[in-house]
PDB file of C-alpha atoms in Angstrom:
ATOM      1  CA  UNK A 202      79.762  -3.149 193.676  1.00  0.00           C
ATOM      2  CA  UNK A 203      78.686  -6.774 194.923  1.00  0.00           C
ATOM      3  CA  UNK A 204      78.131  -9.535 192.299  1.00  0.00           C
ATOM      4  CA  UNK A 205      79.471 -12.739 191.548  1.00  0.00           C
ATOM      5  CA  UNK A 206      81.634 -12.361 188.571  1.00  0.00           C
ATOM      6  CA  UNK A 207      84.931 -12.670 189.494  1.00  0.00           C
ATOM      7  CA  UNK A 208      83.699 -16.188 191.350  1.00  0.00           C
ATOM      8  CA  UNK A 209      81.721 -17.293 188.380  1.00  0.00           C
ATOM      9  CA  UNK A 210      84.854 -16.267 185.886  1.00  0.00           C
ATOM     10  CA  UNK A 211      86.960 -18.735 188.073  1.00  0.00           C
ATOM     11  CA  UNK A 212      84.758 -21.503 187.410  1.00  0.00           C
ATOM     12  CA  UNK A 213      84.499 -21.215 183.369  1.00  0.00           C
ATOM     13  CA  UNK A 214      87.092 -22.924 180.796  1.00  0.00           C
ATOM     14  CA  UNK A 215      87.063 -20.106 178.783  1.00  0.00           C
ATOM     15  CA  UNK A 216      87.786 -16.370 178.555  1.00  0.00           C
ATOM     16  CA  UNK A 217      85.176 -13.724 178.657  1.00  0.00           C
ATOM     17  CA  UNK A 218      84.860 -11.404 176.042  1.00  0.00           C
ATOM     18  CA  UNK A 219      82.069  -8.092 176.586  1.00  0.00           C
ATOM     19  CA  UNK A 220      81.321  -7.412 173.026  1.00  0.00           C
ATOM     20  CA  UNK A 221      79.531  -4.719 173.530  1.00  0.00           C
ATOM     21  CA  UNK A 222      81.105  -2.433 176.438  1.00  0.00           C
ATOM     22  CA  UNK A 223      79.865   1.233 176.504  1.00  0.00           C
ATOM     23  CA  UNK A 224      82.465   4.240 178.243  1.00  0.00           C
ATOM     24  CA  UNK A 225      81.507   7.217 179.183  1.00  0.00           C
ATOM     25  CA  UNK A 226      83.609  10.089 177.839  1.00  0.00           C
ATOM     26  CA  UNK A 227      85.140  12.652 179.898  1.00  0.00           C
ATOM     27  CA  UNK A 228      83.246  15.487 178.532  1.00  0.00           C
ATOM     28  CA  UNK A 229      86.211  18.683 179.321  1.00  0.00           C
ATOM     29  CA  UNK A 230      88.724  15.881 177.414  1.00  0.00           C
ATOM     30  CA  UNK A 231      86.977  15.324 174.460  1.00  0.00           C
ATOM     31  CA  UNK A 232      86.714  19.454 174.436  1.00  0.00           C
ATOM     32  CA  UNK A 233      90.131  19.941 174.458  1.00  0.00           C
ATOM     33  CA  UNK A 234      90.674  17.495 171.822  1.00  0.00           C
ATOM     34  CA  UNK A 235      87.871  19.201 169.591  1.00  0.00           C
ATOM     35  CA  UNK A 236      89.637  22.949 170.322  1.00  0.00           C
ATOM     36  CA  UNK A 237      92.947  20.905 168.979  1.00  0.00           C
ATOM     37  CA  UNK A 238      91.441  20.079 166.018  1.00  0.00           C
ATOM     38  CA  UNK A 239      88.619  22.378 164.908  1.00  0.00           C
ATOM     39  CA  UNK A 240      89.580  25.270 167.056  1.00  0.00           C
ATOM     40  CA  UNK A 241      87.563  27.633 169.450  1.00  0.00           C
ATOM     41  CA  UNK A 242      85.233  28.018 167.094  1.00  0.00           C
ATOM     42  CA  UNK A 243      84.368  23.972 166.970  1.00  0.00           C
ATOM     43  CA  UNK A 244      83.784  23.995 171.038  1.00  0.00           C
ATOM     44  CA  UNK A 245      81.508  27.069 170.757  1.00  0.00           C
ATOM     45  CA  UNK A 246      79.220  25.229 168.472  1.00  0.00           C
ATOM     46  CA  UNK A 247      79.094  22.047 170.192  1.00  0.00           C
ATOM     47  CA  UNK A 248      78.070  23.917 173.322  1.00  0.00           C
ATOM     48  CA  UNK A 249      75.533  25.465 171.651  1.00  0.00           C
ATOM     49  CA  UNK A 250      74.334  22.353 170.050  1.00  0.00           C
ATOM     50  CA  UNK A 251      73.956  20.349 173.244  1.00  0.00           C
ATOM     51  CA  UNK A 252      72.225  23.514 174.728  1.00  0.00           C
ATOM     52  CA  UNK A 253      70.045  23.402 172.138  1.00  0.00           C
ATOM     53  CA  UNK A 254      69.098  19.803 172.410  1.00  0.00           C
ATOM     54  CA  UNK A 255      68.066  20.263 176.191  1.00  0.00           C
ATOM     55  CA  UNK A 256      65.645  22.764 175.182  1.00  0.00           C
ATOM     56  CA  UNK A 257      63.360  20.418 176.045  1.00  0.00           C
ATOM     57  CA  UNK A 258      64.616  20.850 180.157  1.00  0.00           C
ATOM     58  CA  UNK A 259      64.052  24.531 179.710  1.00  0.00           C
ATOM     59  CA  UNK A 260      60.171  24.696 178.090  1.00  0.00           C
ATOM     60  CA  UNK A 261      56.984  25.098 179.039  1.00  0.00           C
ATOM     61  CA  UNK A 262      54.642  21.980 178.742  1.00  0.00           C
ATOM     62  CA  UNK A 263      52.287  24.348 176.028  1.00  0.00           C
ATOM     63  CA  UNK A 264      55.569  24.740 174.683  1.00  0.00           C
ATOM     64  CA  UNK A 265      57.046  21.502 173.746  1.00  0.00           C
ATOM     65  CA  UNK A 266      52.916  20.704 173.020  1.00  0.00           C
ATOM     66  CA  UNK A 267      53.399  23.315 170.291  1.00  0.00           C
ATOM     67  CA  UNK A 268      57.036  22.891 168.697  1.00  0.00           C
ATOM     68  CA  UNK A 269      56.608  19.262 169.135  1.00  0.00           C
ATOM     69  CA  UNK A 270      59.567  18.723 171.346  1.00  0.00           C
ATOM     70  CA  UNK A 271      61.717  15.897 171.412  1.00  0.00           C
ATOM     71  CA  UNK A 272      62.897  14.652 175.018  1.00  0.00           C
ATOM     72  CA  UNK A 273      66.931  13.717 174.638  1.00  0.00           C
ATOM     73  CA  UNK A 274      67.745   9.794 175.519  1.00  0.00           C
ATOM     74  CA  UNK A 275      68.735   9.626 179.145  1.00  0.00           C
ATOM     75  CA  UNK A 276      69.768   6.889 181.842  1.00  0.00           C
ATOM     76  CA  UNK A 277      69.210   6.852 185.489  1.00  0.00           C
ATOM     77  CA  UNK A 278      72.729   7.783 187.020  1.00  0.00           C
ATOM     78  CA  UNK A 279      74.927   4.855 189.500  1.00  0.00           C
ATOM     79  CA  UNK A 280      75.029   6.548 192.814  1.00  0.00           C
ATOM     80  CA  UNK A 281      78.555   5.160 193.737  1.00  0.00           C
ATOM     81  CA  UNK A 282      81.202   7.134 193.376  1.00  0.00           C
ATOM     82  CA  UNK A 283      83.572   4.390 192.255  1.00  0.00           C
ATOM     83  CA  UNK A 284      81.292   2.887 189.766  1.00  0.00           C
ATOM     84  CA  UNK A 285      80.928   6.472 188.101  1.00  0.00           C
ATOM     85  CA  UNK A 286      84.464   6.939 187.964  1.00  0.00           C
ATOM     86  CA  UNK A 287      84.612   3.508 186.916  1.00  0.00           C
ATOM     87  CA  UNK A 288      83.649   3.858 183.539  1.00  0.00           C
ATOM     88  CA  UNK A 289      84.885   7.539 182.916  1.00  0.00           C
ATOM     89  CA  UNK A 290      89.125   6.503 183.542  1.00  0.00           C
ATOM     90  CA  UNK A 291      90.467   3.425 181.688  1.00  0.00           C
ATOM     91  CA  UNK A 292      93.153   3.201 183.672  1.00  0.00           C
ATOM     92  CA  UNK A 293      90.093   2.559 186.618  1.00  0.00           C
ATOM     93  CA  UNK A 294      88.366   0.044 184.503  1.00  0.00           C
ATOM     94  CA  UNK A 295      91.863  -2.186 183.610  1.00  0.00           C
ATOM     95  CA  UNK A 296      92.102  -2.269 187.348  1.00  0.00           C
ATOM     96  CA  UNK A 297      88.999  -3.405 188.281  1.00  0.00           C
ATOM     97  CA  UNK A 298      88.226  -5.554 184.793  1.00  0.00           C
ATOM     98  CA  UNK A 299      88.608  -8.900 186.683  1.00  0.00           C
ATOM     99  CA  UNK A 300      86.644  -8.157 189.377  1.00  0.00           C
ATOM    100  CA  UNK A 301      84.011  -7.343 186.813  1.00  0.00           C
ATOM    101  CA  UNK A 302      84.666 -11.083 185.175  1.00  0.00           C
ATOM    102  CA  UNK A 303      85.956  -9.749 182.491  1.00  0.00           C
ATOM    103  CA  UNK A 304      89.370 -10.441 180.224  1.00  0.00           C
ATOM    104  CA  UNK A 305      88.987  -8.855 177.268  1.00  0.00           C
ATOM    105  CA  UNK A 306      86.562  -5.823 175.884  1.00  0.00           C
ATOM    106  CA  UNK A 307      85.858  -3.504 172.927  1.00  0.00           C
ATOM    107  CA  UNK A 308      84.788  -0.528 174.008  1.00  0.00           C
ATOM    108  CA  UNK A 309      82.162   1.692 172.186  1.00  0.00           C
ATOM    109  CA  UNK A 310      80.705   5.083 172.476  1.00  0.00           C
ATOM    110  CA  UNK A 311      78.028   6.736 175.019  1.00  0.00           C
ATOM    111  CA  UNK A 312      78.245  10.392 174.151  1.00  0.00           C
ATOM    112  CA  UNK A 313      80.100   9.922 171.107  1.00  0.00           C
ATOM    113  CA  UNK A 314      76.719   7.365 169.754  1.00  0.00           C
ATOM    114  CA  UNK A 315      75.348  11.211 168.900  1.00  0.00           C
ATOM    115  CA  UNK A 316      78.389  12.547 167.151  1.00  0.00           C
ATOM    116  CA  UNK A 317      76.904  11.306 163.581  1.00  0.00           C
ATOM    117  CA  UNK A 318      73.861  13.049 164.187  1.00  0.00           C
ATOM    118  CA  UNK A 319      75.761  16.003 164.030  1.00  0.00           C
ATOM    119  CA  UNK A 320      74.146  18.135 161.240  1.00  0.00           C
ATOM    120  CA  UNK A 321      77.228  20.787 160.100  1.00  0.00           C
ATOM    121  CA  UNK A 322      79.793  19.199 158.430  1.00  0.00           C
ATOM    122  CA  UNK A 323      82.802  21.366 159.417  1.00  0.00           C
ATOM    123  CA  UNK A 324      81.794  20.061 163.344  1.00  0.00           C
ATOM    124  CA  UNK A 325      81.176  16.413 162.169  1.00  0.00           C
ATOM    125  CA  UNK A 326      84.277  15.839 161.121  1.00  0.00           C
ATOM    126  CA  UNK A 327      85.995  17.544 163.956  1.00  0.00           C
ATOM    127  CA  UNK A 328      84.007  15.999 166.786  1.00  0.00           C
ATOM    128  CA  UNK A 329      84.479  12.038 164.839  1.00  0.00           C
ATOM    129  CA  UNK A 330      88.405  13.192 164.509  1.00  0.00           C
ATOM    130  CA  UNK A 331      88.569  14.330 168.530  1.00  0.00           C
ATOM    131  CA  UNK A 332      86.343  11.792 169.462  1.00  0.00           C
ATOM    132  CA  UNK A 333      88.823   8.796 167.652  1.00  0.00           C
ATOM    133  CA  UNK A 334      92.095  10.611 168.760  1.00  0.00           C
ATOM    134  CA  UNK A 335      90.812  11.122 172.462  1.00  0.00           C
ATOM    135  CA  UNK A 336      90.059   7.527 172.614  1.00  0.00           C
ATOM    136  CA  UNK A 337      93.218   6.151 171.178  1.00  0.00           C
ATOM    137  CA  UNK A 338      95.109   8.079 173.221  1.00  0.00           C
ATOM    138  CA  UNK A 339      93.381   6.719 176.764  1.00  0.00           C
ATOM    139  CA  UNK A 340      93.042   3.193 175.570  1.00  0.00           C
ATOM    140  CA  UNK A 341      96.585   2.882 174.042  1.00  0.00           C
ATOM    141  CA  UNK A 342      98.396   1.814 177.283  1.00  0.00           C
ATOM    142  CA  UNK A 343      95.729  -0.984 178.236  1.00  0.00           C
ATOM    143  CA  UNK A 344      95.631  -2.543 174.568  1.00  0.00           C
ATOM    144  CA  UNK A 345      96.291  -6.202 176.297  1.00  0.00           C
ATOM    145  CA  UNK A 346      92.553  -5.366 177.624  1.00  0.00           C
ATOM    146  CA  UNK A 347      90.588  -2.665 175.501  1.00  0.00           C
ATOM    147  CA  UNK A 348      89.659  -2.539 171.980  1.00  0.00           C
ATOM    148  CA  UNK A 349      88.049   0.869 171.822  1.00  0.00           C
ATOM    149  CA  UNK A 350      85.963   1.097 168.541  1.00  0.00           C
ATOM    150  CA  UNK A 351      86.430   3.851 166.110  1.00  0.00           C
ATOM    151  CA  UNK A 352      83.839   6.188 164.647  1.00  0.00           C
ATOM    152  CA  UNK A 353      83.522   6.891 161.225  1.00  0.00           C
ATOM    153  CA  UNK A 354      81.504   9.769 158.908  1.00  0.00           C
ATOM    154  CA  UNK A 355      79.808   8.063 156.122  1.00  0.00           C
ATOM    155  CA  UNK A 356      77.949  10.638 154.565  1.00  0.00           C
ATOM    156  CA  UNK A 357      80.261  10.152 151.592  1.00  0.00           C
ATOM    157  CA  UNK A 358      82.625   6.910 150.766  1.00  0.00           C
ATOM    158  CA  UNK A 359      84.992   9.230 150.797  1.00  0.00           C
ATOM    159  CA  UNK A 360      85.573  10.355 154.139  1.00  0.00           C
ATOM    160  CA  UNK A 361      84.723   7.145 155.948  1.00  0.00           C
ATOM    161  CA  UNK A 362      87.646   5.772 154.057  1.00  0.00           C
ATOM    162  CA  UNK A 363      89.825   8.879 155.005  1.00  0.00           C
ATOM    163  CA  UNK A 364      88.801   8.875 158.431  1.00  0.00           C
ATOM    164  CA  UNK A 365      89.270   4.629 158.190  1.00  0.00           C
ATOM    165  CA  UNK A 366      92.702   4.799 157.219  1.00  0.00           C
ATOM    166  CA  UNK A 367      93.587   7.369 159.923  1.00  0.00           C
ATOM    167  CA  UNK A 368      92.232   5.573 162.519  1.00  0.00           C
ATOM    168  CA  UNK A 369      93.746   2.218 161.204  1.00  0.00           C
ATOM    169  CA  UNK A 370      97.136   3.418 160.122  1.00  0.00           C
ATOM    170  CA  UNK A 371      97.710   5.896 162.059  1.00  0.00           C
ATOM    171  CA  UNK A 372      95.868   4.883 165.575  1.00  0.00           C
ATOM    172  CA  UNK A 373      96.068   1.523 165.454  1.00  0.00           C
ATOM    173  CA  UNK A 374      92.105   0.565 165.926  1.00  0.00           C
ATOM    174  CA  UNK A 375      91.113  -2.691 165.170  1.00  0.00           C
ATOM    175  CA  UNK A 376      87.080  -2.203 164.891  1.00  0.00           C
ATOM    176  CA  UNK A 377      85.232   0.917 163.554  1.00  0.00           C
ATOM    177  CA  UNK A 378      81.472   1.870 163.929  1.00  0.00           C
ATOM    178  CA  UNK A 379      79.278   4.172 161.419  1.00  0.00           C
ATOM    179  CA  UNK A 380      76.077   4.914 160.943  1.00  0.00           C
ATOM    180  CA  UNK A 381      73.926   2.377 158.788  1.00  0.00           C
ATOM    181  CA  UNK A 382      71.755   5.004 157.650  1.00  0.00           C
ATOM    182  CA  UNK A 383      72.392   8.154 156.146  1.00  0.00           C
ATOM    183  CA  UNK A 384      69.735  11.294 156.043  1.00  0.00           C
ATOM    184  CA  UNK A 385      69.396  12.690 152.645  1.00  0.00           C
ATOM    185  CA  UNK A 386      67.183  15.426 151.213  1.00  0.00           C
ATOM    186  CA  UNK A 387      64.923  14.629 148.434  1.00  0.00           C
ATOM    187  CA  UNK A 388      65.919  16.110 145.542  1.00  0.00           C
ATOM    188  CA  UNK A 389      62.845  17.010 144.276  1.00  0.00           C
ATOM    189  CA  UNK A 390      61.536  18.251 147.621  1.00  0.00           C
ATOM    190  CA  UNK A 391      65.033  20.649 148.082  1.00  0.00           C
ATOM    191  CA  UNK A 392      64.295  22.491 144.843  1.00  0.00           C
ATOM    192  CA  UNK A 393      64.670  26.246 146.013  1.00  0.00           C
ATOM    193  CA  UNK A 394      65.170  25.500 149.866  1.00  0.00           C
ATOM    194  CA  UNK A 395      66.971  24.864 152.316  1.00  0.00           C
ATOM    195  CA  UNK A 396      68.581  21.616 151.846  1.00  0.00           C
ATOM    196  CA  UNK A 397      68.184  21.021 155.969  1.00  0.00           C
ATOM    197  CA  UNK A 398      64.689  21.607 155.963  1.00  0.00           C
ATOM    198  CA  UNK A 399      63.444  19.545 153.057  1.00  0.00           C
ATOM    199  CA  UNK A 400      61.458  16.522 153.279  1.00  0.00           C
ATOM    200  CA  UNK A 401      64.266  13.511 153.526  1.00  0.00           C
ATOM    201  CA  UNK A 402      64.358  10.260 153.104  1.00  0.00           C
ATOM    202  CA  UNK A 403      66.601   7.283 154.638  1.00  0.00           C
ATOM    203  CA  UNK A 404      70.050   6.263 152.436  1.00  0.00           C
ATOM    204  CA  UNK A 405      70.591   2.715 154.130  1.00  0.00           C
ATOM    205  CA  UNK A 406      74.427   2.986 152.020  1.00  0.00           C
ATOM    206  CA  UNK A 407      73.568   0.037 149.755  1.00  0.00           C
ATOM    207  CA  UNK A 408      70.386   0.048 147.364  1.00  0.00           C
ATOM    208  CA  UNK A 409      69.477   2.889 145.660  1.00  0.00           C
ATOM    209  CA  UNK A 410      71.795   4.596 147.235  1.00  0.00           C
ATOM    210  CA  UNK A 411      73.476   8.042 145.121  1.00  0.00           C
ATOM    211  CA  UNK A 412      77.002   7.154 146.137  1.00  0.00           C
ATOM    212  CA  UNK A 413      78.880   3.370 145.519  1.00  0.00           C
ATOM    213  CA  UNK A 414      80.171   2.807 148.830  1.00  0.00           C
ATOM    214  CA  UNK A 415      81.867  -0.620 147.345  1.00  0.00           C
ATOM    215  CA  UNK A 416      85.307   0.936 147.431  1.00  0.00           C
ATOM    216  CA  UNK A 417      84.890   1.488 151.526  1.00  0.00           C
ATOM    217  CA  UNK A 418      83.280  -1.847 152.385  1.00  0.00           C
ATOM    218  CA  UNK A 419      86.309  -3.266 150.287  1.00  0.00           C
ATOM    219  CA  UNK A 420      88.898  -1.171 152.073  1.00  0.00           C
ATOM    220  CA  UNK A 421      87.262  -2.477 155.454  1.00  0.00           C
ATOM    221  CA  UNK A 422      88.327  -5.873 154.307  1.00  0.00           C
ATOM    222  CA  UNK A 423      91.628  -5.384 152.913  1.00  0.00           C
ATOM    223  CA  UNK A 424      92.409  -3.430 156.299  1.00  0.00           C
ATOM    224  CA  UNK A 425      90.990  -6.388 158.466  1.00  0.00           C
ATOM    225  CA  UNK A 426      89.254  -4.240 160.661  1.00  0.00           C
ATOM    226  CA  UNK A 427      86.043  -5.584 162.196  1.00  0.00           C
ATOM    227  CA  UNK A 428      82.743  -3.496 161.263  1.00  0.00           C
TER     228      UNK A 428
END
């Protein structure tokens, strides 16, 4: 890696703080968490869910023409070695954090940006729970350096605030992320259907909303956690 940022880093009066710095999970970790806390049964359906959203790899073009397929987000991959690694270990990245220009960072989620998509609730709530203990876990001994972001359900005020004190109380995170938009069936469109495959409309968790998320928003201040 050749830039200028440890040089330019010497030269400022003031410490550098990356608001907004991305890891990328260790994929066979965050598994193992998951089996710890939704069982077998939770890492069978995740595999099946990311199989199923890289359909698109596997079509024909008449195909994704006809089902109206949806590509999966994707970046072009660093071909060194060390780099790669780089943001996979922590323990890499507090090495090499100065040479990077960098004192302090909260880190948020690459992989884990899709957990909250996650349609089955059982699986949502396992994969946010693995996903928060995983990270605590490979952050905790670098704390001087990292502030690795928590993420939240927030389908209901109730378990973002369950899953806010946990990660608060119990793992120690200072910041938490959630999704500012929640996915709702219209009523009057799920009438005799499948809730899932009703017309839907977008709950931004604040006007008009069907549930008073007050009491979490509140609990995120008494907590002082960041948002």
């Amino acid at each position: 890696m050749e830039h200028r940022a440890a040089e330019i880093h010497d030269e400022l009066k003031h410490p550098v703080i990356d608001g907004d710095g991305h890891w990328m999970e260790p994929i066979p970790i965050f598994l193992e968490y998951l089996r710890e806390v939704g069982g077998a049964g939770s890492v069978d359906q995740m595999r099946t869910l990311w199989r199923r959203n890289q359909a698109w790899y596997r079509a024909t073009w008449p195909e994704r023409q006809h089902n109206r397929m949806r590509r999966t987000i994707w970046w072009g991959v660093t071909s060194n070695t060390l780099d790669k690694a780089t943001a996979l270990l922590p323990p890499l990245l507090n090495e090499r954090l100065p040479e990077l220009g960098i004192d302090f960072a909260l880190i948020y989620p690459s992989f884990g940006l899709t957990i909250n998509g996650i349609a089955q609730d059982d699986l949502h709530r396992a994969a946010v729970r693995a996903y928060n203990m995983m990270t605590a876990d490979m952050f905790a001994p670098f704390a001087a350096r990292f502030a690795p972001v928590a993420i939240l359900p927030a389908r209901t005020p109730d378990e973002a605030i369950e899953e806010l004190e946990y990660a608060v109380k119990q793992r120690g995170f200072k910041a938490i992320m959630l999704r500012g938009n929640q996915e709702r069936p219209i009523p009057g469109a799920a009438e005799g259907i499948d809730r899932q495959k009703a017309a839907w409309y977008c709950d931004t968790i604040a006007l008009d909303s069907p549930y008073d998320y007050e009491p979490f928003w509140q609990r995120c201040v008494d907590l002082g956690v960041a948002v």
